[in-house]
């Protein structure tokens, strides 16, 4: 994955990015650390954490927050929605078509100029539904 986009990155940042891109999941910082360590043994958590911040600011990954204590990292950069399981915490991507009326309503109520809306479905995943 020595493409142009990532060729200017340090090997630590590349390892972090690769960990995220190779995972199907939305990883927490600690999970990213575990992936990056497999690619680059000896990388520290602090380095991973700083790399995550850098990659996010560069627009190479996305950070998604679910409450104060749950931040995950997403390789998918375009607008999409998520479903999260209340029982096991499983998080999956989904794509919904957001009705124009909802965006307008949200803009009206918040008095914000509308950019985009992302929705999070919370419920029980197929495994937890039993
Ligand atoms: Zn579940
Ligand atoms: Zn996602």
GROMACS .gro file of N, CA and C and ligand atoms in nm:
model
  392
    1UNK      N    1   0.081  -0.121   0.000
    1UNK     CA    2   0.000   0.000   0.000
    1UNK      C    3   0.086   0.128   0.000
    2UNK      N    4   0.189   0.124  -0.081
    2UNK     CA    5   0.275   0.241  -0.094
    2UNK      C    6   0.219   0.335  -0.200
    3UNK      N    7   0.095   0.375  -0.182
    3UNK     CA    8   0.039   0.464  -0.283
    3UNK      C    9   0.079   0.608  -0.253
    4UNK      N   10   0.048   0.694  -0.344
    4UNK     CA   11   0.089   0.834  -0.333
    4UNK      C   12   0.037   0.898  -0.204
    5UNK      N   13  -0.085   0.870  -0.176
    5UNK     CA   14  -0.154   0.930  -0.062
    5UNK      C   15  -0.079   0.908   0.070
    6UNK      N   16  -0.019   0.789   0.083
    6UNK     CA   17   0.040   0.754   0.211
    6UNK      C   18   0.193   0.755   0.209
    7UNK      N   19   0.252   0.786   0.094
    7UNK     CA   20   0.398   0.775   0.083
    7UNK      C   21   0.469   0.879   0.169
    8UNK      N   22   0.400   0.989   0.202
    8UNK     CA   23   0.462   1.091   0.285
    8UNK      C   24   0.450   1.065   0.434
    9UNK      N   25   0.384   0.956   0.470
    9UNK     CA   26   0.362   0.928   0.612
    9UNK      C   27   0.483   0.856   0.673
   10UNK      N   28   0.502   0.876   0.801
   10UNK     CA   29   0.605   0.799   0.872
   10UNK      C   30   0.560   0.654   0.877
   11UNK      N   31   0.655   0.563   0.906
   11UNK     CA   32   0.616   0.422   0.907
   11UNK      C   33   0.519   0.392   1.021
   12UNK      N   34   0.528   0.469   1.129
   12UNK     CA   35   0.432   0.450   1.239
   12UNK      C   36   0.291   0.486   1.194
   13UNK      N   37   0.280   0.600   1.127
   13UNK     CA   38   0.147   0.643   1.081
   13UNK      C   39   0.093   0.548   0.976
   14UNK      N   40   0.183   0.498   0.891
   14UNK     CA   41   0.139   0.400   0.790
   14UNK      C   42   0.088   0.272   0.855
   15UNK      N   43   0.156   0.229   0.960
   15UNK     CA   44   0.113   0.107   1.029
   15UNK      C   45  -0.025   0.126   1.091
   16UNK      N   46  -0.047   0.243   1.148
   16UNK     CA   47  -0.177   0.272   1.210
   16UNK      C   48  -0.286   0.274   1.103
   17UNK      N   49  -0.257   0.341   0.992
   17UNK     CA   50  -0.354   0.351   0.884
   17UNK      C   51  -0.384   0.213   0.825
   18UNK      N   52  -0.281   0.132   0.811
   18UNK     CA   53  -0.300  -0.001   0.755
   18UNK      C   54  -0.387  -0.086   0.848
   19UNK      N   55  -0.362  -0.074   0.978
   19UNK     CA   56  -0.443  -0.147   1.076
   19UNK      C   57  -0.590  -0.115   1.061
   20UNK      N   58  -0.620   0.010   1.039
   20UNK     CA   59  -0.760   0.052   1.026
   20UNK      C   60  -0.818   0.007   0.892
   21UNK      N   61  -0.739   0.023   0.786
   21UNK     CA   62  -0.791  -0.012   0.654
   21UNK      C   63  -0.811  -0.161   0.635
   22UNK      N   64  -0.730  -0.240   0.706
   22UNK     CA   65  -0.740  -0.385   0.689
   22UNK      C   66  -0.847  -0.446   0.776
   23UNK      N   67  -0.903  -0.367   0.865
   23UNK     CA   68  -1.004  -0.421   0.955
   23UNK      C   69  -1.144  -0.395   0.899
   24UNK      N   70  -1.228  -0.494   0.919
   24UNK     CA   71  -1.369  -0.479   0.879
   24UNK      C   72  -1.445  -0.402   0.986
   25UNK      N   73  -1.384  -0.393   1.102
   25UNK     CA   74  -1.452  -0.335   1.218
   25UNK      C   75  -1.424  -0.187   1.230
   26UNK      N   76  -1.494  -0.125   1.320
   26UNK     CA   77  -1.464   0.012   1.360
   26UNK      C   78  -1.385   0.000   1.489
   27UNK      N   79  -1.257   0.022   1.480
   27UNK     CA   80  -1.170  -0.009   1.593
   27UNK      C   81  -1.165   0.103   1.696
   28UNK      N   82  -1.148   0.064   1.821
   28UNK     CA   83  -1.116   0.160   1.925
   28UNK      C   84  -0.966   0.189   1.915
   29UNK      N   85  -0.921   0.292   1.986
   29UNK     CA   86  -0.779   0.326   1.981
   29UNK      C   87  -0.694   0.207   2.027
   30UNK      N   88  -0.742   0.136   2.129
   30UNK     CA   89  -0.665   0.024   2.179
   30UNK      C   90  -0.658  -0.089   2.075
   31UNK      N   91  -0.768  -0.113   2.006
   31UNK     CA   92  -0.767  -0.216   1.902
   31UNK      C   93  -0.675  -0.177   1.787
   32UNK      N   94  -0.675  -0.048   1.753
   32UNK     CA   95  -0.583  -0.001   1.649
   32UNK      C   96  -0.439  -0.027   1.693
   33UNK      N   97  -0.413   0.000   1.819
   33UNK     CA   98  -0.280  -0.025   1.877
   33UNK      C   99  -0.241  -0.172   1.859
   34UNK      N  100  -0.332  -0.262   1.888
   34UNK     CA  101  -0.301  -0.405   1.875
   34UNK      C  102  -0.272  -0.444   1.729
   35UNK      N  103  -0.347  -0.386   1.636
   35UNK     CA  104  -0.322  -0.414   1.494
   35UNK      C  105  -0.187  -0.357   1.451
   36UNK      N  106  -0.163  -0.233   1.491
   36UNK     CA  107  -0.040  -0.165   1.450
   36UNK      C  108   0.083  -0.237   1.504
   37UNK      N  109   0.068  -0.293   1.624
   37UNK     CA  110   0.178  -0.364   1.688
   37UNK      C  111   0.217  -0.490   1.611
   38UNK      N  112   0.120  -0.549   1.544
   38UNK     CA  113   0.150  -0.667   1.463
   38UNK      C  114   0.233  -0.629   1.340
   39UNK      N  115   0.206  -0.508   1.288
   39UNK     CA  116   0.279  -0.461   1.171
   39UNK      C  117   0.416  -0.405   1.214
   40UNK      N  118   0.413  -0.335   1.326
   40UNK     CA  119   0.533  -0.265   1.372
   40UNK      C  120   0.553  -0.292   1.522
   41UNK      N  121   0.614  -0.406   1.553
   41UNK     CA  122   0.632  -0.439   1.696
   41UNK      C  123   0.714  -0.328   1.762
   42UNK      N  124   0.676  -0.292   1.882
   42UNK     CA  125   0.752  -0.188   1.951
   42UNK      C  126   0.688  -0.050   1.943
   43UNK      N  127   0.588  -0.035   1.858
   43UNK     CA  128   0.517   0.093   1.852
   43UNK      C  129   0.445   0.114   1.985
   44UNK      N  130   0.446   0.236   2.035
   44UNK     CA  131   0.384   0.261   2.165
   44UNK      C  132   0.240   0.309   2.147
   45UNK      N  133   0.163   0.295   2.255
   45UNK     CA  134   0.024   0.340   2.249
   45UNK      C  135   0.017   0.490   2.223
   46UNK      N  136   0.109   0.564   2.286
   46UNK     CA  137   0.110   0.710   2.267
   46UNK      C  138   0.133   0.747   2.120
   47UNK      N  139   0.221   0.673   2.054
   47UNK     CA  140   0.248   0.699   1.913
   47UNK      C  141   0.125   0.669   1.829
   48UNK      N  142   0.059   0.557   1.862
   48UNK     CA  143  -0.063   0.521   1.790
   48UNK      C  144  -0.168   0.630   1.810
   49UNK      N  145  -0.180   0.674   1.933
   49UNK     CA  146  -0.280   0.776   1.964
   49UNK      C  147  -0.252   0.905   1.888
   50UNK      N  148  -0.128   0.948   1.887
   50UNK     CA  149  -0.092   1.069   1.813
   50UNK      C  150  -0.111   1.051   1.663
   51UNK      N  151  -0.081   0.930   1.614
   51UNK     CA  152  -0.099   0.903   1.471
   51UNK      C  153  -0.247   0.910   1.434
   52UNK      N  154  -0.332   0.859   1.522
   52UNK     CA  155  -0.476   0.863   1.496
   52UNK      C  156  -0.523   1.008   1.481
   53UNK      N  157  -0.472   1.092   1.569
   53UNK     CA  158  -0.511   1.233   1.563
   53UNK      C  159  -0.462   1.296   1.433
   54UNK      N  160  -0.340   1.261   1.396
   54UNK     CA  161  -0.283   1.315   1.272
   54UNK      C  162  -0.363   1.268   1.150
   55UNK      N  163  -0.390   1.138   1.143
   55UNK     CA  164  -0.460   1.082   1.027
   55UNK      C  165  -0.602   1.138   1.017
   56UNK      N  166  -0.662   1.160   1.131
   56UNK     CA  167  -0.797   1.218   1.133
   56UNK      C  168  -0.792   1.360   1.078
   57UNK      N  169  -0.694   1.438   1.124
   57UNK     CA  170  -0.683   1.576   1.077
   57UNK      C  171  -0.650   1.584   0.929
   58UNK      N  172  -0.580   1.483   0.879
   58UNK     CA  173  -0.546   1.479   0.737
   58UNK      C  174  -0.660   1.425   0.652
   59UNK      N  175  -0.766   1.381   0.717
   59UNK     CA  176  -0.882   1.329   0.644
   59UNK      C  177  -0.862   1.189   0.589
   60UNK      N  178  -0.767   1.114   0.644
   60UNK     CA  179  -0.743   0.978   0.594
   60UNK      C  180  -0.829   0.874   0.668
   61UNK      N  181  -0.873   0.909   0.786
   61UNK     CA  182  -0.966   0.823   0.860
   61UNK      C  183  -1.072   0.914   0.922
   62UNK      N  184  -1.176   0.850   0.971
   62UNK     CA  185  -1.278   0.928   1.041
   62UNK      C  186  -1.289   0.880   1.185
   63UNK      N  187  -1.319   0.974   1.271
   63UNK     CA  188  -1.340   0.940   1.410
   63UNK      C  189  -1.490   0.944   1.436
   64UNK      N  190  -1.540   0.841   1.498
   64UNK     CA  191  -1.681   0.847   1.537
   64UNK      C  192  -1.691   0.834   1.687
   65UNK      N  193  -1.771   0.919   1.745
   65UNK     CA  194  -1.787   0.920   1.889
   65UNK      C  195  -1.926   0.877   1.928
   66UNK      N  196  -1.930   0.785   2.021
   66UNK     CA  197  -2.058   0.745   2.077
   66UNK      C  198  -2.049   0.771   2.226
   67UNK      N  199  -2.084   0.890   2.268
   67UNK     CA  200  -2.067   0.925   2.408
   67UNK      C  201  -1.922   0.956   2.437
   68UNK      N  202  -1.896   0.999   2.559
   68UNK     CA  203  -1.764   1.050   2.594
   68UNK      C  204  -1.657   0.941   2.593
   69UNK      N  205  -1.694   0.819   2.627
   69UNK     CA  206  -1.592   0.717   2.648
   69UNK      C  207  -1.583   0.616   2.535
   70UNK      N  208  -1.652   0.642   2.424
   70UNK     CA  209  -1.648   0.544   2.317
   70UNK      C  210  -1.616   0.610   2.184
   71UNK      N  211  -1.489   0.610   2.150
   71UNK     CA  212  -1.445   0.665   2.022
   71UNK      C  213  -1.392   0.552   1.937
   72UNK      N  214  -1.437   0.549   1.813
   72UNK     CA  215  -1.390   0.446   1.722
   72UNK      C  216  -1.341   0.509   1.593
   73UNK      N  217  -1.264   0.433   1.519
   73UNK     CA  218  -1.204   0.487   1.397
   73UNK      C  219  -1.256   0.412   1.276
   74UNK      N  220  -1.284   0.487   1.174
   74UNK     CA  221  -1.355   0.437   1.057
   74UNK      C  222  -1.272   0.462   0.933
   75UNK      N  223  -1.256   0.358   0.852
   75UNK     CA  224  -1.180   0.374   0.727
   75UNK      C  225  -1.266   0.433   0.617
   76UNK      N  226  -1.396   0.425   0.637
   76UNK     CA  227  -1.489   0.475   0.536
   76UNK      C  228  -1.504   0.625   0.552
   77UNK      N  229  -1.475   0.699   0.447
   77UNK     CA  230  -1.470   0.843   0.460
   77UNK      C  231  -1.598   0.913   0.415
   78UNK      N  232  -1.674   0.847   0.330
   78UNK     CA  233  -1.795   0.914   0.282
   78UNK      C  234  -1.907   0.902   0.386
   79UNK      N  235  -2.007   0.986   0.367
   79UNK     CA  236  -2.117   0.989   0.462
   79UNK      C  237  -2.185   0.854   0.471
   80UNK      N  238  -2.200   0.803   0.590
   80UNK     CA  239  -2.278   0.681   0.609
   80UNK      C  240  -2.329   0.675   0.752
   81UNK      N  241  -2.419   0.583   0.773
   81UNK     CA  242  -2.483   0.572   0.903
   81UNK      C  243  -2.435   0.446   0.973
   82UNK      N  244  -2.469   0.435   1.100
   82UNK     CA  245  -2.424   0.320   1.178
   82UNK      C  246  -2.539   0.260   1.258
   83UNK      N  247  -2.527   0.131   1.282
   83UNK     CA  248  -2.616   0.065   1.377
   83UNK      C  249  -2.528   0.011   1.487
   84UNK      N  250  -2.570   0.032   1.611
   84UNK     CA  251  -2.489  -0.012   1.725
   84UNK      C  252  -2.574  -0.097   1.818
   85UNK      N  253  -2.515  -0.208   1.863
   85UNK     CA  254  -2.589  -0.300   1.949
   85UNK      C  255  -2.579  -0.256   2.095
   86UNK      N  256  -2.693  -0.243   2.159
   86UNK     CA  257  -2.696  -0.202   2.300
   86UNK      C  258  -2.641  -0.308   2.393
   87UNK      N  259  -2.640  -0.431   2.346
   87UNK     CA  260  -2.598  -0.538   2.434
   87UNK      C  261  -2.448  -0.568   2.422
   88UNK      N  262  -2.398  -0.590   2.301
   88UNK     CA  263  -2.257  -0.630   2.286
   88UNK      C  264  -2.170  -0.518   2.230
   89UNK      N  265  -2.230  -0.408   2.188
   89UNK     CA  266  -2.150  -0.296   2.138
   89UNK      C  267  -2.109  -0.308   1.993
   90UNK      N  268  -2.156  -0.414   1.925
   90UNK     CA  269  -2.123  -0.432   1.783
   90UNK      C  270  -2.168  -0.311   1.703
   91UNK      N  271  -2.083  -0.270   1.610
   91UNK     CA  272  -2.110  -0.150   1.532
   91UNK      C  273  -2.096  -0.182   1.384
   92UNK      N  274  -2.199  -0.157   1.306
   92UNK     CA  275  -2.191  -0.185   1.163
   92UNK      C  276  -2.227  -0.062   1.081
   93UNK      N  277  -2.176  -0.060   0.959
   93UNK     CA  278  -2.209   0.047   0.865
   93UNK      C  279  -2.342   0.020   0.801
   94UNK      N  280  -2.415   0.122   0.775
   94UNK     CA  281  -2.530   0.107   0.689
   94UNK      C  282  -2.552   0.237   0.615
   95UNK      N  283  -2.615   0.228   0.504
   95UNK     CA  284  -2.638   0.348   0.427
   95UNK      C  285  -2.787   0.372   0.414
   96UNK      N  286  -2.828   0.486   0.463
   96UNK     CA  287  -2.969   0.521   0.454
   96UNK      C  288  -2.980   0.641   0.362
   97UNK      N  289  -3.091   0.649   0.291
   97UNK     CA  290  -3.111   0.771   0.217
   97UNK      C  291  -3.189   0.866   0.308
   98UNK      N  292  -3.125   0.975   0.340
   98UNK     CA  293  -3.185   1.070   0.434
   98UNK      C  294  -3.282   1.161   0.359
   99UNK      N  295  -3.408   1.163   0.401
   99UNK     CA  296  -3.504   1.247   0.330
   99UNK      C  297  -3.469   1.396   0.343
  100UNK      N  298  -3.484   1.466   0.235
  100UNK     CA  299  -3.456   1.610   0.231
  100UNK      C  300  -3.533   1.682   0.342
  101UNK      N  301  -3.656   1.638   0.367
  101UNK     CA  302  -3.741   1.704   0.466
  101UNK      C  303  -3.679   1.695   0.606
  102UNK      N  304  -3.612   1.585   0.633
  102UNK     CA  305  -3.549   1.567   0.764
  102UNK      C  306  -3.433   1.665   0.781
  103UNK      N  307  -3.355   1.681   0.677
  103UNK     CA  308  -3.243   1.774   0.681
  103UNK      C  309  -3.294   1.916   0.701
  104UNK      N  310  -3.400   1.951   0.628
  104UNK     CA  311  -3.457   2.085   0.640
  104UNK      C  312  -3.511   2.109   0.780
  105UNK      N  313  -3.580   2.010   0.832
  105UNK     CA  314  -3.636   2.020   0.967
  105UNK      C  315  -3.524   2.037   1.071
  106UNK      N  316  -3.419   1.960   1.057
  106UNK     CA  317  -3.306   1.968   1.150
  106UNK      C  318  -3.240   2.105   1.142
  107UNK      N  319  -3.228   2.157   1.021
  107UNK     CA  320  -3.167   2.288   1.001
  107UNK      C  321  -3.254   2.397   1.065
  108UNK      N  322  -3.385   2.382   1.045
  108UNK     CA  323  -3.478   2.481   1.098
  108UNK      C  324  -3.471   2.482   1.252
  109UNK      N  325  -3.475   2.364   1.312
  109UNK     CA  326  -3.477   2.357   1.458
  109UNK      C  327  -3.346   2.399   1.522
  110UNK      N  328  -3.236   2.369   1.457
  110UNK     CA  329  -3.106   2.401   1.516
  110UNK      C  330  -3.060   2.540   1.477
  111UNK      N  331  -3.124   2.597   1.376
  111UNK     CA  332  -3.083   2.724   1.316
  111UNK      C  333  -2.943   2.712   1.254
  112UNK      N  334  -2.902   2.593   1.225
  112UNK     CA  335  -2.775   2.569   1.157
  112UNK      C  336  -2.798   2.572   1.007
  113UNK      N  337  -2.692   2.601   0.935
  113UNK     CA  338  -2.695   2.580   0.791
  113UNK      C  339  -2.666   2.431   0.770
  114UNK      N  340  -2.754   2.364   0.700
  114UNK     CA  341  -2.743   2.218   0.691
  114UNK      C  342  -2.622   2.174   0.612
  115UNK      N  343  -2.547   2.081   0.668
  115UNK     CA  344  -2.438   2.016   0.596
  115UNK      C  345  -2.482   1.874   0.566
  116UNK      N  346  -2.463   1.786   0.661
  116UNK     CA  347  -2.508   1.649   0.642
  116UNK      C  348  -2.562   1.596   0.774
  117UNK      N  349  -2.634   1.487   0.764
  117UNK     CA  350  -2.688   1.422   0.883
  117UNK      C  351  -2.641   1.278   0.883
  118UNK      N  352  -2.601   1.232   1.001
  118UNK     CA  353  -2.568   1.092   1.016
  118UNK      C  354  -2.657   1.034   1.124
  119UNK      N  355  -2.711   0.918   1.096
  119UNK     CA  356  -2.802   0.857   1.191
  119UNK      C  357  -2.737   0.735   1.257
  120UNK      N  358  -2.772   0.714   1.381
  120UNK     CA  359  -2.726   0.595   1.452
  120UNK      C  360  -2.847   0.517   1.500
  121UNK      N  361  -2.858   0.396   1.453
  121UNK     CA  362  -2.963   0.307   1.500
  121UNK      C  363  -2.909   0.232   1.621
  122UNK      N  364  -2.981   0.235   1.730
  122UNK     CA  365  -2.942   0.156   1.847
  122UNK      C  366  -3.046   0.048   1.872
  123UNK      N  367  -2.998  -0.070   1.898
  123UNK     CA  368  -3.091  -0.180   1.920
  123UNK      C  369  -3.014  -0.306   1.949
  124UNK      N  370  -3.066  -0.418   1.903
  124UNK     CA  371  -3.000  -0.546   1.927
  124UNK      C  372  -2.956  -0.606   1.795
  125UNK      N  373  -2.830  -0.650   1.790
  125UNK     CA  374  -2.778  -0.712   1.668
  125UNK      C  375  -2.838  -0.852   1.652
  126UNK      N  376  -2.825  -0.913   1.533
  126UNK     CA  377  -2.885  -1.046   1.511
  126UNK      C  378  -2.840  -1.150   1.614
  127UNK      N  379  -2.712  -1.145   1.655
  127UNK     CA  380  -2.661  -1.243   1.752
  127UNK      C  381  -2.728  -1.225   1.888
  128UNK      N  382  -2.742  -1.101   1.929
  128UNK     CA  383  -2.799  -1.073   2.062
  128UNK      C  384  -2.950  -1.088   2.063
  129UNK      N  385  -3.012  -1.080   1.946
  129UNK     CA  386  -3.157  -1.100   1.939
  129UNK      C  387  -3.193  -1.246   1.967
  130UNK      N  388  -3.093  -1.330   1.939
  130UNK     CA  389  -3.111  -1.473   1.966
  130UNK      C  390  -3.192  -1.545   1.862
  131LIG    ZN1  391  -2.508  -0.759   1.996
  132LIG    ZN1  392  -1.863   0.339   0.957
   0.00000   0.00000   0.00000
